PDB file of C-alpha atoms and ligand atoms in Angstrom:
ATOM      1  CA  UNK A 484     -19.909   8.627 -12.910  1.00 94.00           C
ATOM      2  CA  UNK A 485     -23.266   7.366 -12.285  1.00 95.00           C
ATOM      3  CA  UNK A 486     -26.182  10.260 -11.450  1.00 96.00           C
ATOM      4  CA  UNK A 487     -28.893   9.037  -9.206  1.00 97.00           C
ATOM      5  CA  UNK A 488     -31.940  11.112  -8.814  1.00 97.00           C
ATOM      6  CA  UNK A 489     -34.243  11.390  -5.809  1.00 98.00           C
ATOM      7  CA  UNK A 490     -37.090  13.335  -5.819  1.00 97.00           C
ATOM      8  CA  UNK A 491     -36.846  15.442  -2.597  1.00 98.00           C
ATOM      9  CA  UNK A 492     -33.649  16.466  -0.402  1.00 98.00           C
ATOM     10  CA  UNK A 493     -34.718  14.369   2.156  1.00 98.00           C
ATOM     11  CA  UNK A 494     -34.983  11.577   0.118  1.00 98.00           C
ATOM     12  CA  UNK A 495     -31.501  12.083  -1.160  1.00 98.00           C
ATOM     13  CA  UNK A 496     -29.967  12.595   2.611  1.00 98.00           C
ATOM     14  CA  UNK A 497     -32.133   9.114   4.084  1.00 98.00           C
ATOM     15  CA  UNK A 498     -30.505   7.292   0.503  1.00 98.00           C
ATOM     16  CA  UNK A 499     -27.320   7.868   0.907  1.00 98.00           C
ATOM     17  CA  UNK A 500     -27.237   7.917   4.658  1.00 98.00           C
ATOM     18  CA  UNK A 501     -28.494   4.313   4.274  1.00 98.00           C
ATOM     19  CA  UNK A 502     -25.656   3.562   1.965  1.00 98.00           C
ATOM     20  CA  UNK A 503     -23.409   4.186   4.630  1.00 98.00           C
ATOM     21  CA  UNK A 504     -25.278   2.636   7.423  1.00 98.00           C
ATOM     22  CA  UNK A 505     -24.950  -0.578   5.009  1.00 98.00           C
ATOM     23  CA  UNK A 506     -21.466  -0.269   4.722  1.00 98.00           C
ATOM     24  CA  UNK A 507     -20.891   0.355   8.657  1.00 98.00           C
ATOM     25  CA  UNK A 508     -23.273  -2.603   9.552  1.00 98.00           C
ATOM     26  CA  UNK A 509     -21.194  -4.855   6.909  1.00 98.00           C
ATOM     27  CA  UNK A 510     -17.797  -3.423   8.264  1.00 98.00           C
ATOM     28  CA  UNK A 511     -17.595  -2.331  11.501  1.00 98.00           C
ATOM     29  CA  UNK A 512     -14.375  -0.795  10.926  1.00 98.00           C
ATOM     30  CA  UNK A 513     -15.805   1.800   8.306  1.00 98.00           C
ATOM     31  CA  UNK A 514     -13.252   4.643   7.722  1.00 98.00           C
ATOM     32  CA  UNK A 515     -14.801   7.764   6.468  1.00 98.00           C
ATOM     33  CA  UNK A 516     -14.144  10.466   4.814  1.00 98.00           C
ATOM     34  CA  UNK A 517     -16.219  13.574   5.595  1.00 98.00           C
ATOM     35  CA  UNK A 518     -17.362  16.794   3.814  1.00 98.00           C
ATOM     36  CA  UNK A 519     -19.262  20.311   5.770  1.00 96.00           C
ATOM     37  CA  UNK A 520     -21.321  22.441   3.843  1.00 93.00           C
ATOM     38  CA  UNK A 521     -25.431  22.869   3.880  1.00 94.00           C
ATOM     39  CA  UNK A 522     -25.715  19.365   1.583  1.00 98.00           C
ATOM     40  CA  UNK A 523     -24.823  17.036   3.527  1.00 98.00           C
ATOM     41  CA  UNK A 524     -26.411  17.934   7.001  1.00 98.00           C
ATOM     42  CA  UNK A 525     -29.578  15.813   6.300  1.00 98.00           C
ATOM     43  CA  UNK A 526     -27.201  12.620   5.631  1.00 98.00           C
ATOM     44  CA  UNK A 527     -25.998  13.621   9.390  1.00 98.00           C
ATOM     45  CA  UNK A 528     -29.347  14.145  10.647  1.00 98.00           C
ATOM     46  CA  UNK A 529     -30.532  10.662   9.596  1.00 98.00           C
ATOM     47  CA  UNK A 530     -27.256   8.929  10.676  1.00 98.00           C
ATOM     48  CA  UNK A 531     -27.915  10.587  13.897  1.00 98.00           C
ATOM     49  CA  UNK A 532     -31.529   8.963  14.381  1.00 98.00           C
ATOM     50  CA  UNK A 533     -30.172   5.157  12.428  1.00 98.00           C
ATOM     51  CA  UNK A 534     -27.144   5.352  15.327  1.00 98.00           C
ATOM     52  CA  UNK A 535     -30.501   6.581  17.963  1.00 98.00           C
ATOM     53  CA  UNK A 536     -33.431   4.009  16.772  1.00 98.00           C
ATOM     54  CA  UNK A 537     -31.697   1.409  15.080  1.00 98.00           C
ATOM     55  CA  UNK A 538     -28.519   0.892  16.566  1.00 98.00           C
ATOM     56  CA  UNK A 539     -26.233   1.795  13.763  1.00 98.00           C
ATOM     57  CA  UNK A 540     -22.453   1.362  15.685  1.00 98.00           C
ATOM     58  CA  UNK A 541     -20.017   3.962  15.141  1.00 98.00           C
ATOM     59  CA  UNK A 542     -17.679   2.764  17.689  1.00 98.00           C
ATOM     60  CA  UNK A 543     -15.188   0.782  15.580  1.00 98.00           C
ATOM     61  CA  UNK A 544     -15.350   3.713  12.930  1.00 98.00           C
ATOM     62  CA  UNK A 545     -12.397   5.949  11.954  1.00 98.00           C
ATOM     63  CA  UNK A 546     -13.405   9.610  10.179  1.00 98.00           C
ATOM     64  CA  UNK A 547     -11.276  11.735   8.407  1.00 98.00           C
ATOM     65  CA  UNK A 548     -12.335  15.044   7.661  1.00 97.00           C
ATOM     66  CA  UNK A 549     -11.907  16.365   3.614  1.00 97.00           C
ATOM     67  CA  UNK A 550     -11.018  20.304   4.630  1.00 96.00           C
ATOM     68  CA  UNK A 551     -10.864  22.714   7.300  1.00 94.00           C
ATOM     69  CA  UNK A 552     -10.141  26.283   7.160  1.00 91.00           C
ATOM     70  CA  UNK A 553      -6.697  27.529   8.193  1.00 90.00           C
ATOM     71  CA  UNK A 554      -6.055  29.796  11.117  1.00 84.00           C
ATOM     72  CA  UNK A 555      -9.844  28.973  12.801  1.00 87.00           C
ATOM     73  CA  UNK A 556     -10.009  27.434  16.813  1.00 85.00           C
ATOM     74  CA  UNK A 557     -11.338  24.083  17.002  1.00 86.00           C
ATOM     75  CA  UNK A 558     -13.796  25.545  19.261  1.00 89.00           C
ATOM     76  CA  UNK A 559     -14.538  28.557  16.562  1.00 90.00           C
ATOM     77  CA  UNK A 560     -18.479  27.924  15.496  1.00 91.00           C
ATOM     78  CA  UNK A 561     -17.379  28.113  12.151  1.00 90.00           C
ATOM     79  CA  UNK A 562     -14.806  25.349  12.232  1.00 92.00           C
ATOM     80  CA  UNK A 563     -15.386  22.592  10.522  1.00 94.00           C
ATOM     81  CA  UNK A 564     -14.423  20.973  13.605  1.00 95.00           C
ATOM     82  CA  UNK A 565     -17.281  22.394  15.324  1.00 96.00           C
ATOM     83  CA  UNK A 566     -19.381  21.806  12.345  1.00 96.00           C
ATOM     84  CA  UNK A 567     -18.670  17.842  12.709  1.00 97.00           C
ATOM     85  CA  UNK A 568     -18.926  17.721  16.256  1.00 97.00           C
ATOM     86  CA  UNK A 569     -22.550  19.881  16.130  1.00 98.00           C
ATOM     87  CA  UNK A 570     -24.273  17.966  13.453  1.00 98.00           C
ATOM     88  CA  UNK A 571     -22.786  14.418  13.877  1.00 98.00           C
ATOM     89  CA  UNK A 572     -19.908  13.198  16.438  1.00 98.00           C
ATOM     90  CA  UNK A 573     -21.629  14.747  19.662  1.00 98.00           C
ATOM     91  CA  UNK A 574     -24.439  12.619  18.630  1.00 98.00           C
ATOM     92  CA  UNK A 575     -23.375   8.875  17.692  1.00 98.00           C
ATOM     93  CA  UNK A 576     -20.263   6.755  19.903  1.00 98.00           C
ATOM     94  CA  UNK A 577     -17.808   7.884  17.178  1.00 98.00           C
ATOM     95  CA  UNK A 578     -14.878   7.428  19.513  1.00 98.00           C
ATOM     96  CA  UNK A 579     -12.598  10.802  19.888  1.00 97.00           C
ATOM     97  CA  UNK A 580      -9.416   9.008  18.882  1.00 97.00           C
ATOM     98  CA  UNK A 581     -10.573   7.718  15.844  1.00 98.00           C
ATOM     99  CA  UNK A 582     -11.723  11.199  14.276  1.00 98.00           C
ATOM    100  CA  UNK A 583      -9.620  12.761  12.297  1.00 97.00           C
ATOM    101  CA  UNK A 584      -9.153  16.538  11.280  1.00 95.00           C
ATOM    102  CA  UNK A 585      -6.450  18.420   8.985  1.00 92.00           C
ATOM    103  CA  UNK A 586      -5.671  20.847  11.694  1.00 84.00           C
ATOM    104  CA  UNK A 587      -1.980  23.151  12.483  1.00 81.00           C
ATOM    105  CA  UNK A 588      -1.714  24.345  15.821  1.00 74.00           C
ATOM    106  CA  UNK A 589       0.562  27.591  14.209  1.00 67.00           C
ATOM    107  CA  UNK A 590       0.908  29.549  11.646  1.00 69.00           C
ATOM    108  CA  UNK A 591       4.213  28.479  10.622  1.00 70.00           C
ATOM    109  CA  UNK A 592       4.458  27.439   6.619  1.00 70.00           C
ATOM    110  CA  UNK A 593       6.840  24.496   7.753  1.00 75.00           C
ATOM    111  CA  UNK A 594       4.351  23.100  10.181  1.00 85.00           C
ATOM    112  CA  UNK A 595       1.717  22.864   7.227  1.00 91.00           C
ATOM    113  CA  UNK A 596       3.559  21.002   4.904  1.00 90.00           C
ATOM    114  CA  UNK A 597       4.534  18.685   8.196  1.00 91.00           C
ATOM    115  CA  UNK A 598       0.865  18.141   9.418  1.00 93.00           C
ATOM    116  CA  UNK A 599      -0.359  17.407   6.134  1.00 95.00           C
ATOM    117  CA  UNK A 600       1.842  14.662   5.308  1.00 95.00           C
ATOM    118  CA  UNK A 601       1.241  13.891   8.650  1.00 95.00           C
ATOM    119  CA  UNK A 602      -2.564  13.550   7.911  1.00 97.00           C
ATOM    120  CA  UNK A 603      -1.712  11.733   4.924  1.00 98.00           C
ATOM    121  CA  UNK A 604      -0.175   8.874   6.417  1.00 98.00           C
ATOM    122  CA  UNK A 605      -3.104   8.592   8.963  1.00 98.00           C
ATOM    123  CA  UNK A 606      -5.060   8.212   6.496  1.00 98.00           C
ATOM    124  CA  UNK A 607      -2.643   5.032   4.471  1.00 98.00           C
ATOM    125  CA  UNK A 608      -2.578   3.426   8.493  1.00 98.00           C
ATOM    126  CA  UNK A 609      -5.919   3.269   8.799  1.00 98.00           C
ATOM    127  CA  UNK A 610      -6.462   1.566   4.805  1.00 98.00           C
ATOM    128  CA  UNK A 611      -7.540   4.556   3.291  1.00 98.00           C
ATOM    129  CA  UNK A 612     -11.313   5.413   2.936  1.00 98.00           C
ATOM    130  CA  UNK A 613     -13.977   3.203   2.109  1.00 98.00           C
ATOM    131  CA  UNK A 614     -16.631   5.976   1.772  1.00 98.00           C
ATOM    132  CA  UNK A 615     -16.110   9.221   0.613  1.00 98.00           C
ATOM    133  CA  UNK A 616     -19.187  12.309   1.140  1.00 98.00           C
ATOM    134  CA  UNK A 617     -18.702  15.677  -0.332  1.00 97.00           C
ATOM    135  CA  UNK A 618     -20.747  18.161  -1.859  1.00 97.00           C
ATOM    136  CA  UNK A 619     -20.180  20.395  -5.012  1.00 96.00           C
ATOM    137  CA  UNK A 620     -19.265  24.198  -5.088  1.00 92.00           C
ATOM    138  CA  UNK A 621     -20.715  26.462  -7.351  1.00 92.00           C
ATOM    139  CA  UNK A 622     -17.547  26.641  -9.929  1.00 91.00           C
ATOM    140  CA  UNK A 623     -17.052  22.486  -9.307  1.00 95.00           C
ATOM    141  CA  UNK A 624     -14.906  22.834  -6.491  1.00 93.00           C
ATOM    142  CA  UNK A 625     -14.110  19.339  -4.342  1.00 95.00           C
ATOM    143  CA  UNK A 626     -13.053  20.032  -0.625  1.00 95.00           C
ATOM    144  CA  UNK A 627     -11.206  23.159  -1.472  1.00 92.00           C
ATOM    145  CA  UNK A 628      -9.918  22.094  -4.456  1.00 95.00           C
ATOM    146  CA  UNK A 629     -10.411  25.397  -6.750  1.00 91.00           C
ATOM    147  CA  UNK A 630     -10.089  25.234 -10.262  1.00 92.00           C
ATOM    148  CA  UNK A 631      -6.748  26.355 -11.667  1.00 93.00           C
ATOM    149  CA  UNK A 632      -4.354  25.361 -14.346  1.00 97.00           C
ATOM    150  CA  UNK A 633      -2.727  22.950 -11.950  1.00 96.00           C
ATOM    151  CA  UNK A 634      -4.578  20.769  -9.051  1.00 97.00           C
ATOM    152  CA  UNK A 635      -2.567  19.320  -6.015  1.00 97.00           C
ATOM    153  CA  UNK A 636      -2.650  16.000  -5.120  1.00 98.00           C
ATOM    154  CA  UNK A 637      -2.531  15.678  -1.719  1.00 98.00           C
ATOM    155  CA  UNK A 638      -3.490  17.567   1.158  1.00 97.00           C
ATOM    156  CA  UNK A 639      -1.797  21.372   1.343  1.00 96.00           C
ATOM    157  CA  UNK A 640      -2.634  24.510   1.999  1.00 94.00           C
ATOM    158  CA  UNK A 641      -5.244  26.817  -0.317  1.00 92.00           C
ATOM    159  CA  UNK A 642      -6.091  30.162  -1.369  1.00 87.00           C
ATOM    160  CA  UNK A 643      -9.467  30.322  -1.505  1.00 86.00           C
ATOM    161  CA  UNK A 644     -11.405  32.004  -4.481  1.00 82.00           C
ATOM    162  CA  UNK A 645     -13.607  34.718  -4.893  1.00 87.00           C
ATOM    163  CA  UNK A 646     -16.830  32.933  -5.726  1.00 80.00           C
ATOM    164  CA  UNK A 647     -15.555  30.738  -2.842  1.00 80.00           C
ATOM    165  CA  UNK A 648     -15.127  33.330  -0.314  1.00 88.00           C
ATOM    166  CA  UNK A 649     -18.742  34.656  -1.247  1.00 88.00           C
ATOM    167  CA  UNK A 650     -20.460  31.720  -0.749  1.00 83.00           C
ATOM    168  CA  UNK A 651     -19.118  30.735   2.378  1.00 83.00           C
ATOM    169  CA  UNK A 652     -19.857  34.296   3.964  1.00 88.00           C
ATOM    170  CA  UNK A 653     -23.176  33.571   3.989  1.00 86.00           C
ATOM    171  CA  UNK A 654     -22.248  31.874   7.097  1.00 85.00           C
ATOM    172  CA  UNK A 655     -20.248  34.811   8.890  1.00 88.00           C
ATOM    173  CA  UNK A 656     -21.273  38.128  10.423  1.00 89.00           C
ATOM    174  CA  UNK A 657     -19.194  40.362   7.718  1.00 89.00           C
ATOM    175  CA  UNK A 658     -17.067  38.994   4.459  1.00 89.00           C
ATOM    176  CA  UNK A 659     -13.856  40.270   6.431  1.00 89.00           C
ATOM    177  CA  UNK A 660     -14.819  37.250   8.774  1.00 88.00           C
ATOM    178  CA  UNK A 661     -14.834  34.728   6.132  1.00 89.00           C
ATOM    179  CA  UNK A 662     -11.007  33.360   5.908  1.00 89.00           C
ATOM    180  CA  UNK A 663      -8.890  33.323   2.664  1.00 89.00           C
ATOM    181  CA  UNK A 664      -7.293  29.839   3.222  1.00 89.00           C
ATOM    182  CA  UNK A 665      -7.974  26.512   3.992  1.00 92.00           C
ATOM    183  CA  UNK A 666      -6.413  22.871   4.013  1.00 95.00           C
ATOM    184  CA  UNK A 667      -7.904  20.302   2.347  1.00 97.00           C
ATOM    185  CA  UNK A 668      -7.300  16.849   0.851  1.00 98.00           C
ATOM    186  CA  UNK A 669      -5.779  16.919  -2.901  1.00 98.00           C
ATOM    187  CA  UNK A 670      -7.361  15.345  -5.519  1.00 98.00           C
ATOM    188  CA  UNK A 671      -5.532  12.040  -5.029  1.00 98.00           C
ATOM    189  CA  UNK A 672      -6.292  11.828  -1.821  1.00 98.00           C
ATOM    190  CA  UNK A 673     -10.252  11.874  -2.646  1.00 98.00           C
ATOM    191  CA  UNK A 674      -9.815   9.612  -5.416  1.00 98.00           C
ATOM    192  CA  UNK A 675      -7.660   7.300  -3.426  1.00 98.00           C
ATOM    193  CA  UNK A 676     -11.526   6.490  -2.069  1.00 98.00           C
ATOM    194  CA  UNK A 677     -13.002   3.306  -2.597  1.00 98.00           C
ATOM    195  CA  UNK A 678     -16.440   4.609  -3.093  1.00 98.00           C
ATOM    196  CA  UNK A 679     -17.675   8.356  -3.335  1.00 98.00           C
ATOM    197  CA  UNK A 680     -20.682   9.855  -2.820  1.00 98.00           C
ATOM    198  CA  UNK A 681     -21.347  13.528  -4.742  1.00 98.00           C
ATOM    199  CA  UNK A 682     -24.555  14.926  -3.113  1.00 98.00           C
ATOM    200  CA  UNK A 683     -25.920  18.301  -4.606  1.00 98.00           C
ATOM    201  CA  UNK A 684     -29.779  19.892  -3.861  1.00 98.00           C
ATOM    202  CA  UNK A 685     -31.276  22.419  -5.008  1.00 98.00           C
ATOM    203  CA  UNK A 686     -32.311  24.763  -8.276  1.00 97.00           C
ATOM    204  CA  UNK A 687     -28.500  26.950  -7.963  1.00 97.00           C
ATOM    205  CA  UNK A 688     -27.160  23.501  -8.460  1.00 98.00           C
ATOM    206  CA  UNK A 689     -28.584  22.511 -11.765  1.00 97.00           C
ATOM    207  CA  UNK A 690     -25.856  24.200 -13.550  1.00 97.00           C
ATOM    208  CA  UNK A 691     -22.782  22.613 -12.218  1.00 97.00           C
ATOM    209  CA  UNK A 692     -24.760  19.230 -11.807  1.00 97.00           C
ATOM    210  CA  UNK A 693     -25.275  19.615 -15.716  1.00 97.00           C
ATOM    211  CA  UNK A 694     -21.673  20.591 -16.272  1.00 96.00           C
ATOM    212  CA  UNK A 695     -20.061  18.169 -14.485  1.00 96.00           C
ATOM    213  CA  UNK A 696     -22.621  15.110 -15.950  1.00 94.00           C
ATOM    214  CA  UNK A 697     -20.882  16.512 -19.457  1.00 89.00           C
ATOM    215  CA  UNK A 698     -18.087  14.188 -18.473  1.00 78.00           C
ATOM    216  CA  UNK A 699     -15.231  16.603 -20.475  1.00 91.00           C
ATOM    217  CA  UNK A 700     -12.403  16.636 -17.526  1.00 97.00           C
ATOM    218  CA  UNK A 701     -10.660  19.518 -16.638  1.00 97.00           C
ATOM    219  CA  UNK A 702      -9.064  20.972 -13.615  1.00 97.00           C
ATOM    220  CA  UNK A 703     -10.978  24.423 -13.984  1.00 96.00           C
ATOM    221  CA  UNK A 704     -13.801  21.787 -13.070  1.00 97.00           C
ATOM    222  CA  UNK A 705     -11.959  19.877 -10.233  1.00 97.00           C
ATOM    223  CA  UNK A 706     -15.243  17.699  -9.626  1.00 98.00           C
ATOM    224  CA  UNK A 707     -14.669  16.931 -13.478  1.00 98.00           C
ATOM    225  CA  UNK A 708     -11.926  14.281 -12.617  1.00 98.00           C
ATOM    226  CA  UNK A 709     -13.808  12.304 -10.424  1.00 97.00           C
ATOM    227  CA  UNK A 710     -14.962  11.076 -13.852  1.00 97.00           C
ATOM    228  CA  UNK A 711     -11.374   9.176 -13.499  1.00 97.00           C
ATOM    229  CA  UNK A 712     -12.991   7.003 -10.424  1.00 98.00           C
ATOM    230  CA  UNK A 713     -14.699   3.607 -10.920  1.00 97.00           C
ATOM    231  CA  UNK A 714     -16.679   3.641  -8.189  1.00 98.00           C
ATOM    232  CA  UNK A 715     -18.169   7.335  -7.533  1.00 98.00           C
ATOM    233  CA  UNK A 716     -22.240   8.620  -7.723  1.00 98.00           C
ATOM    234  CA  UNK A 717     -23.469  11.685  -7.922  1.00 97.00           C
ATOM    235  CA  UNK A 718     -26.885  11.725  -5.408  1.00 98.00           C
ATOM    236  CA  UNK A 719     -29.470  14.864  -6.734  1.00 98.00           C
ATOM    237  CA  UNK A 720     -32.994  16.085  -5.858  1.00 98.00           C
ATOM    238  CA  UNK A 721     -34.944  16.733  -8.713  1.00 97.00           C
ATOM    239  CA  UNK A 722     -34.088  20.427  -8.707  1.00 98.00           C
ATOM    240  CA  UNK A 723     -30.133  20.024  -8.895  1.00 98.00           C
ATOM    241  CA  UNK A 724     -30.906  17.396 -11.572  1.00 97.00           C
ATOM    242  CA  UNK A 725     -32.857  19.675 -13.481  1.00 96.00           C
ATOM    243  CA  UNK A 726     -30.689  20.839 -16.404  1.00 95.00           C
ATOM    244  CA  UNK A 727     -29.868  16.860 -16.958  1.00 92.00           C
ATOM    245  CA  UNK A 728     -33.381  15.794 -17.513  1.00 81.00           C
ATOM    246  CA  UNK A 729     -34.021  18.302 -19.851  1.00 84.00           C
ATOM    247  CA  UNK A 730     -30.695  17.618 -21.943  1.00 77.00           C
ATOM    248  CA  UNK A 731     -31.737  13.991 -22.023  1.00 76.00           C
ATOM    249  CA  UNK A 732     -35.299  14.414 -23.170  1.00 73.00           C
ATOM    250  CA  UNK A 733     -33.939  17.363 -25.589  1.00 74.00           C
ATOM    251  CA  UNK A 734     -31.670  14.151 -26.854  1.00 74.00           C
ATOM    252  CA  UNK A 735     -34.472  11.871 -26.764  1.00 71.00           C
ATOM    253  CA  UNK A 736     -37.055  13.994 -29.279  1.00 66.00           C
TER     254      UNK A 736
HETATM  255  C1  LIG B1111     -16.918  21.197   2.581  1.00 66.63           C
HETATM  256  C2  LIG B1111     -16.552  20.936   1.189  1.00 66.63           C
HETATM  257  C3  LIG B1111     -17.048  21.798   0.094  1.00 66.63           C
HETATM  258  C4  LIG B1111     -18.582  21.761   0.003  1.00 66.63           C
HETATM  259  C5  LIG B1111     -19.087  22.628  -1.145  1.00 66.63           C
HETATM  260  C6  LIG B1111     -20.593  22.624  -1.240  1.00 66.63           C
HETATM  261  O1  LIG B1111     -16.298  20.273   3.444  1.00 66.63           O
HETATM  262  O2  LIG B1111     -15.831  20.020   0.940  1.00 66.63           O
HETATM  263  O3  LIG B1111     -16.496  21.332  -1.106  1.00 66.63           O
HETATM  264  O4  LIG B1111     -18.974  20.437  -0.213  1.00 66.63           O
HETATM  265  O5  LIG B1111     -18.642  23.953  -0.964  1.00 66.63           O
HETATM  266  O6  LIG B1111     -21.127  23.192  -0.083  1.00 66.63           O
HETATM  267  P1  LIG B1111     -22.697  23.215   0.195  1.00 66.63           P
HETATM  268  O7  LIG B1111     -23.087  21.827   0.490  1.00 66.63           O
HETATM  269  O8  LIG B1111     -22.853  24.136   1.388  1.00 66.63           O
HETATM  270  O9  LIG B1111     -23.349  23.763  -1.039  1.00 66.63           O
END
């Protein structure tokens, strides 16, 4: 896993956002797959104004999103459906049919294991994903990929942890908001990606940044076996990559 440092979180979000504006202009038919959370909303932001000022096309492009949370409307602000339409789709010609999102219209356990095969296959038809954006959790989760003894690989259902559960609240009016499952891609899924982009800002990040840069893998650290990918950077400001400079000059006197 390569680590590339920029110095400010806007640098990071116009980098990488470029990265995929490259691969979009080289391939029209990019297929994406797409990650929520506070990190990656400048990467949106600056796709927005490429798509705005500089023509970047998203018409030919085909999105899949990493994780949702189970049991929320499409139309609930917290979605991640929401999230995707507020800070990117509403904004570029990302046609509707081509955006993908694990989604079950009931709460039925049958229908879950059914729509996310279901999403798997969508994503083999369209040739799987040629880019790959997610951010890190706190305890090294990947979509909603918690650590355990045991990771899935494919997309299925979650129980959401603790630390999890906390950190997301900070989004909600109360904790009892905040729900206790979600769907999200497995681990093979993600590393089914041809490229992928790990983006982390910020000081609270140093620590996993650091851990994960240790390159021991284990699925207590699911964003540990992305060390198994040939083809996957890590994209820090220079207070998530903190920890890892001093380690390296510690190693270097
Ligand atoms: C969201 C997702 C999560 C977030 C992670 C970091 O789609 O996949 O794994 O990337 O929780 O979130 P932020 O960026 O808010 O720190």
């Amino acid at each position: 896993m390569l680590i590339v440092k920029h110095e400010t979180y806007n640098d990071m979000s116009r980098a990488v956002a470029n990265m995929i504006a490259r691969e979009i202009r080289n391939n029209p038919h990019t297929v994406l797959c797409l990650a929520t959370g506070s990190t990656p909303i400048g990467i949106y932001q600056e796709l927005v104004r490429l798509h705005r000022e500089e023509d970047l096309d998203f018409s030919q492009v085909t999105t899949f999103n990493l994780d949702e949370y189970y049991g929320l409307d499409k139309n609930d602000p917290q979605s991640y459906s929401y999230f995707m339409r507020e800070h990117l789709f509403a904004h570029v010609n990302v046609s509707e049919q081509n955006i993908h999102h694990i989604r079950v219209p009931s709460n039925n356990l049958e229908d879950v294991a059914r729509y996310c095969q279901e999403y798997e296959l969508k994503i083999k038809q369209a040739g799987g994903f040629d880019i790959l954006i997610d951010g890190i959790g706190l305890n090294g989760h990947i979509g909603f990929n918690e650590p355990a003894d045991e990771l899935q690989s494919y997309t299925h259902l979650v129980d959401l942890t603790q630390s999890t559960i906390e950190a997301n609240s900070r989004f909600f009016s109360s904790m009892d908001e905040v729900p206790r499952h979600a769907l999200t891609m497995g681990m093979a899924t993600i590393l089914g990606a041809k490229k992928i982009l790990l983006v982390a800002s910020g000081k609270h990040k140093a620590e996993i940044v650091n851990t994960i840069m240790d390159a021991t893998i284990t699925t207590q650290i699911p964003a540990t076996l992305l060390h198994l990918h040939h083809d996957t950077e890590m994209h820090v400001d220079s207070k998530a990559a903190q920890l890892v400079d001093q380690k390296r000059s510690a190693e270097r006197s």
